[in-house]
Amino acid sequence: MDTPKSARKCSMSPSTKATYKDGKIGVKRLKLEVPDAEPIIPKCEVRNAEPMIPVPPYCQTLGPILVSQSYLQRLILECWEAEVKACEKAKKLQQLEIAPGPGPVPTLIQASLRRLVTDRWDAELKYCEEAKQAQLLELLLAAHGISKLV
């Protein structure tokens, strides 16, 4: 009974042969040669040259999730309060890194560095407060059906 060429399979693990030479073990792998063998890689048939579009459920998008406005406000406030706390902590850590000099009075360079650190983190805190207010305003406007300000 003849089998088609595509049904012929060769062993994936080649045979090995151990040899001993000067007390060392060497392993030789024997090459397998299968005459008239076709590659094992399956050929894909191209039916249409059109792009493939996934069918449901892969192309479905979720509908809007309904939550209360107070819950969203609480999420926004918690998020920005955590950001403010992180900014204040970073500000304190950076100010502690500026070690005081040998005397009780900080040097001019240390004082200017402290002022720069304070100004930078105060600006970051101001940004966080403004962003929090903007998000709360967006939430309030969306609750009244206003999605764009023209």
PDB file of C-alpha atoms in Angstrom:
ATOM      1  CA  MET A   1       0.000   0.000   0.000  1.00  0.00           C
ATOM      2  CA  ASP A   2       1.536   3.305  -1.060  1.00  0.00           C
ATOM      3  CA  THR A   3       1.375   6.269   1.289  1.00  0.00           C
ATOM      4  CA  PRO A   4       1.315   9.797  -0.101  1.00  0.00           C
ATOM      5  CA  LYS A   5       4.459  11.884   0.275  1.00  0.00           C
ATOM      6  CA  SER A   6       2.785  14.291   2.708  1.00  0.00           C
ATOM      7  CA  ALA A   7       1.946  11.421   5.093  1.00  0.00           C
ATOM      8  CA  ARG A   8       5.575  10.273   5.435  1.00  0.00           C
ATOM      9  CA  LYS A   9       7.167  11.380   8.656  1.00  0.00           C
ATOM     10  CA  CYS A  10      10.714  11.090   9.828  1.00  0.00           C
ATOM     11  CA  SER A  11      11.839  10.755  13.409  1.00  0.00           C
ATOM     12  CA  MET A  12      12.408  14.114  15.080  1.00  0.00           C
ATOM     13  CA  SER A  13      15.166  12.811  17.377  1.00  0.00           C
ATOM     14  CA  PRO A  14      18.143  11.684  15.303  1.00  0.00           C
ATOM     15  CA  SER A  15      20.002   8.536  16.210  1.00  0.00           C
ATOM     16  CA  THR A  16      23.149   8.923  18.254  1.00  0.00           C
ATOM     17  CA  LYS A  17      26.248   6.814  18.424  1.00  0.00           C
ATOM     18  CA  ALA A  18      28.634   6.920  21.391  1.00  0.00           C
ATOM     19  CA  THR A  19      32.349   6.571  20.744  1.00  0.00           C
ATOM     20  CA  TYR A  20      35.189   6.240  23.232  1.00  0.00           C
ATOM     21  CA  LYS A  21      38.495   7.881  22.420  1.00  0.00           C
ATOM     22  CA  ASP A  22      41.342   8.298  24.925  1.00  0.00           C
ATOM     23  CA  GLY A  23      38.969   7.899  27.873  1.00  0.00           C
ATOM     24  CA  LYS A  24      36.664  10.629  26.579  1.00  0.00           C
ATOM     25  CA  ILE A  25      33.148   9.995  25.470  1.00  0.00           C
ATOM     26  CA  GLY A  26      32.143  11.546  22.169  1.00  0.00           C
ATOM     27  CA  VAL A  27      28.670  11.493  20.700  1.00  0.00           C
ATOM     28  CA  LYS A  28      28.102  11.540  16.969  1.00  0.00           C
ATOM     29  CA  ARG A  29      24.689  12.277  15.617  1.00  0.00           C
ATOM     30  CA  LEU A  30      23.771  10.440  12.478  1.00  0.00           C
ATOM     31  CA  LYS A  31      22.081  12.431   9.746  1.00  0.00           C
ATOM     32  CA  LEU A  32      18.748  11.176   8.579  1.00  0.00           C
ATOM     33  CA  GLU A  33      18.093  11.341   4.921  1.00  0.00           C
ATOM     34  CA  VAL A  34      14.617  10.662   3.670  1.00  0.00           C
ATOM     35  CA  PRO A  35      14.467  10.473  -0.102  1.00  0.00           C
ATOM     36  CA  ASP A  36      11.686  12.362  -1.844  1.00  0.00           C
ATOM     37  CA  ALA A  37      10.578  13.922   1.440  1.00  0.00           C
ATOM     38  CA  GLU A  38       8.530  17.064   1.400  1.00  0.00           C
ATOM     39  CA  PRO A  39       8.905  19.645   4.119  1.00  0.00           C
ATOM     40  CA  ILE A  40       6.747  19.010   7.165  1.00  0.00           C
ATOM     41  CA  ILE A  41       5.597  22.641   7.238  1.00  0.00           C
ATOM     42  CA  PRO A  42       1.954  22.728   6.165  1.00  0.00           C
ATOM     43  CA  LYS A  43       1.085  24.835   3.179  1.00  0.00           C
ATOM     44  CA  CYS A  44      -1.600  27.452   3.657  1.00  0.00           C
ATOM     45  CA  GLU A  45      -4.180  27.833   0.991  1.00  0.00           C
ATOM     46  CA  VAL A  46      -4.990  31.400   0.077  1.00  0.00           C
ATOM     47  CA  ARG A  47      -8.642  31.527  -0.850  1.00  0.00           C
ATOM     48  CA  ASN A  48      -9.181  35.259  -1.031  1.00  0.00           C
ATOM     49  CA  ALA A  49      -6.719  38.111  -0.965  1.00  0.00           C
ATOM     50  CA  GLU A  50      -9.084  40.149   1.232  1.00  0.00           C
ATOM     51  CA  PRO A  51      -8.092  41.066   4.780  1.00  0.00           C
ATOM     52  CA  MET A  52      -9.480  38.811   7.460  1.00  0.00           C
ATOM     53  CA  ILE A  53     -11.969  40.457   9.813  1.00  0.00           C
ATOM     54  CA  PRO A  54     -12.494  38.799  13.179  1.00  0.00           C
ATOM     55  CA  VAL A  55     -15.991  37.605  13.887  1.00  0.00           C
ATOM     56  CA  PRO A  56     -17.851  38.089  17.159  1.00  0.00           C
ATOM     57  CA  PRO A  57     -17.108  37.887  20.064  1.00  0.00           C
ATOM     58  CA  TYR A  58     -13.665  39.269  19.166  1.00  0.00           C
ATOM     59  CA  CYS A  59     -14.855  42.507  17.599  1.00  0.00           C
ATOM     60  CA  GLN A  60     -17.403  43.387  20.257  1.00  0.00           C
ATOM     61  CA  THR A  61     -16.786  46.443  22.407  1.00  0.00           C
ATOM     62  CA  LEU A  62     -18.134  46.755  25.881  1.00  0.00           C
ATOM     63  CA  GLY A  63     -21.051  49.018  26.507  1.00  0.00           C
ATOM     64  CA  PRO A  64     -20.920  51.885  28.965  1.00  0.00           C
ATOM     65  CA  ILE A  65     -20.618  50.909  32.604  1.00  0.00           C
ATOM     66  CA  LEU A  66     -23.025  52.737  34.851  1.00  0.00           C
ATOM     67  CA  VAL A  67     -21.633  53.993  38.166  1.00  0.00           C
ATOM     68  CA  SER A  68     -22.757  56.749  40.447  1.00  0.00           C
ATOM     69  CA  GLN A  69     -21.283  60.224  40.237  1.00  0.00           C
ATOM     70  CA  SER A  70     -20.301  60.161  43.904  1.00  0.00           C
ATOM     71  CA  TYR A  71     -18.292  56.975  43.335  1.00  0.00           C
ATOM     72  CA  LEU A  72     -16.409  58.583  40.446  1.00  0.00           C
ATOM     73  CA  GLN A  73     -15.777  61.691  42.547  1.00  0.00           C
ATOM     74  CA  ARG A  74     -14.388  59.533  45.335  1.00  0.00           C
ATOM     75  CA  LEU A  75     -12.092  57.711  42.875  1.00  0.00           C
ATOM     76  CA  ILE A  76     -10.785  60.986  41.476  1.00  0.00           C
ATOM     77  CA  LEU A  77     -10.215  62.447  44.931  1.00  0.00           C
ATOM     78  CA  GLU A  78      -8.426  59.307  46.186  1.00  0.00           C
ATOM     79  CA  CYS A  79      -6.184  59.245  43.134  1.00  0.00           C
ATOM     80  CA  TRP A  80      -5.124  62.874  43.449  1.00  0.00           C
ATOM     81  CA  GLU A  81      -4.758  62.709  47.244  1.00  0.00           C
ATOM     82  CA  ALA A  82      -2.322  59.821  46.773  1.00  0.00           C
ATOM     83  CA  GLU A  83      -0.432  61.899  44.206  1.00  0.00           C
ATOM     84  CA  VAL A  84      -0.269  64.871  46.591  1.00  0.00           C
ATOM     85  CA  LYS A  85       1.026  62.649  49.397  1.00  0.00           C
ATOM     86  CA  ALA A  86       3.697  61.228  47.098  1.00  0.00           C
ATOM     87  CA  CYS A  87       4.764  64.758  46.123  1.00  0.00           C
ATOM     88  CA  GLU A  88       4.995  65.866  49.757  1.00  0.00           C
ATOM     89  CA  LYS A  89       7.018  62.774  50.652  1.00  0.00           C
ATOM     90  CA  ALA A  90       9.406  63.343  47.744  1.00  0.00           C
ATOM     91  CA  LYS A  91       9.783  66.997  48.751  1.00  0.00           C
ATOM     92  CA  LYS A  92      10.721  66.016  52.313  1.00  0.00           C
ATOM     93  CA  LEU A  93      13.182  63.381  51.108  1.00  0.00           C
ATOM     94  CA  GLN A  94      14.904  65.812  48.758  1.00  0.00           C
ATOM     95  CA  GLN A  95      15.163  68.408  51.500  1.00  0.00           C
ATOM     96  CA  LEU A  96      16.714  65.835  53.835  1.00  0.00           C
ATOM     97  CA  GLU A  97      19.304  65.008  51.181  1.00  0.00           C
ATOM     98  CA  ILE A  98      20.583  68.559  51.408  1.00  0.00           C
ATOM     99  CA  ALA A  99      22.606  68.017  54.569  1.00  0.00           C
ATOM    100  CA  PRO A 100      23.191  71.048  56.783  1.00  0.00           C
ATOM    101  CA  GLY A 101      26.741  72.379  56.994  1.00  0.00           C
ATOM    102  CA  PRO A 102      29.013  72.155  60.007  1.00  0.00           C
ATOM    103  CA  GLY A 103      27.346  75.120  61.682  1.00  0.00           C
ATOM    104  CA  PRO A 104      23.738  75.688  62.695  1.00  0.00           C
ATOM    105  CA  VAL A 105      23.237  78.174  59.828  1.00  0.00           C
ATOM    106  CA  PRO A 106      22.941  76.617  56.352  1.00  0.00           C
ATOM    107  CA  THR A 107      25.296  77.871  53.689  1.00  0.00           C
ATOM    108  CA  LEU A 108      24.120  80.037  50.823  1.00  0.00           C
ATOM    109  CA  ILE A 109      24.250  77.108  48.368  1.00  0.00           C
ATOM    110  CA  GLN A 110      22.220  74.863  50.699  1.00  0.00           C
ATOM    111  CA  ALA A 111      19.619  77.548  51.230  1.00  0.00           C
ATOM    112  CA  SER A 112      19.248  78.134  47.488  1.00  0.00           C
ATOM    113  CA  LEU A 113      18.996  74.373  46.869  1.00  0.00           C
ATOM    114  CA  ARG A 114      16.273  74.070  49.496  1.00  0.00           C
ATOM    115  CA  ARG A 115      14.405  76.942  47.895  1.00  0.00           C
ATOM    116  CA  LEU A 116      14.670  75.314  44.444  1.00  0.00           C
ATOM    117  CA  VAL A 117      13.423  71.981  45.790  1.00  0.00           C
ATOM    118  CA  THR A 118      10.546  73.673  47.605  1.00  0.00           C
ATOM    119  CA  ASP A 119       9.575  75.737  44.545  1.00  0.00           C
ATOM    120  CA  ARG A 120       9.652  72.689  42.273  1.00  0.00           C
ATOM    121  CA  TRP A 121       7.473  70.532  44.512  1.00  0.00           C
ATOM    122  CA  ASP A 122       5.105  73.410  45.258  1.00  0.00           C
ATOM    123  CA  ALA A 123       4.607  73.804  41.498  1.00  0.00           C
ATOM    124  CA  GLU A 124       3.957  70.051  41.241  1.00  0.00           C
ATOM    125  CA  LEU A 125       1.398  70.256  44.063  1.00  0.00           C
ATOM    126  CA  LYS A 126      -0.299  73.185  42.335  1.00  0.00           C
ATOM    127  CA  TYR A 127      -0.475  71.160  39.102  1.00  0.00           C
ATOM    128  CA  CYS A 128      -2.029  68.218  40.982  1.00  0.00           C
ATOM    129  CA  GLU A 129      -4.666  70.447  42.557  1.00  0.00           C
ATOM    130  CA  GLU A 130      -5.529  72.037  39.205  1.00  0.00           C
ATOM    131  CA  ALA A 131      -5.765  68.634  37.488  1.00  0.00           C
ATOM    132  CA  LYS A 132      -7.992  67.340  40.283  1.00  0.00           C
ATOM    133  CA  GLN A 133     -10.313  70.327  39.929  1.00  0.00           C
ATOM    134  CA  ALA A 134     -10.377  69.916  36.130  1.00  0.00           C
ATOM    135  CA  GLN A 135     -11.332  66.238  36.398  1.00  0.00           C
ATOM    136  CA  LEU A 136     -14.065  67.000  38.913  1.00  0.00           C
ATOM    137  CA  LEU A 137     -15.411  69.727  36.615  1.00  0.00           C
ATOM    138  CA  GLU A 138     -15.393  67.311  33.657  1.00  0.00           C
ATOM    139  CA  LEU A 139     -17.332  64.819  35.746  1.00  0.00           C
ATOM    140  CA  LEU A 140     -19.880  67.449  36.755  1.00  0.00           C
ATOM    141  CA  LEU A 141     -20.341  68.614  33.167  1.00  0.00           C
ATOM    142  CA  ALA A 142     -20.678  65.033  31.915  1.00  0.00           C
ATOM    143  CA  ALA A 143     -23.349  64.390  34.530  1.00  0.00           C
ATOM    144  CA  HIS A 144     -25.379  67.207  32.926  1.00  0.00           C
ATOM    145  CA  GLY A 145     -24.787  65.902  29.411  1.00  0.00           C
ATOM    146  CA  ILE A 146     -22.149  68.439  28.378  1.00  0.00           C
ATOM    147  CA  SER A 147     -19.309  66.719  26.582  1.00  0.00           C
ATOM    148  CA  LYS A 148     -17.705  69.657  24.735  1.00  0.00           C
ATOM    149  CA  LEU A 149     -17.018  73.247  25.611  1.00  0.00           C
ATOM    150  CA  VAL A 150     -17.139  75.436  22.515  1.00  0.00           C
TER     151      VAL A 150
END
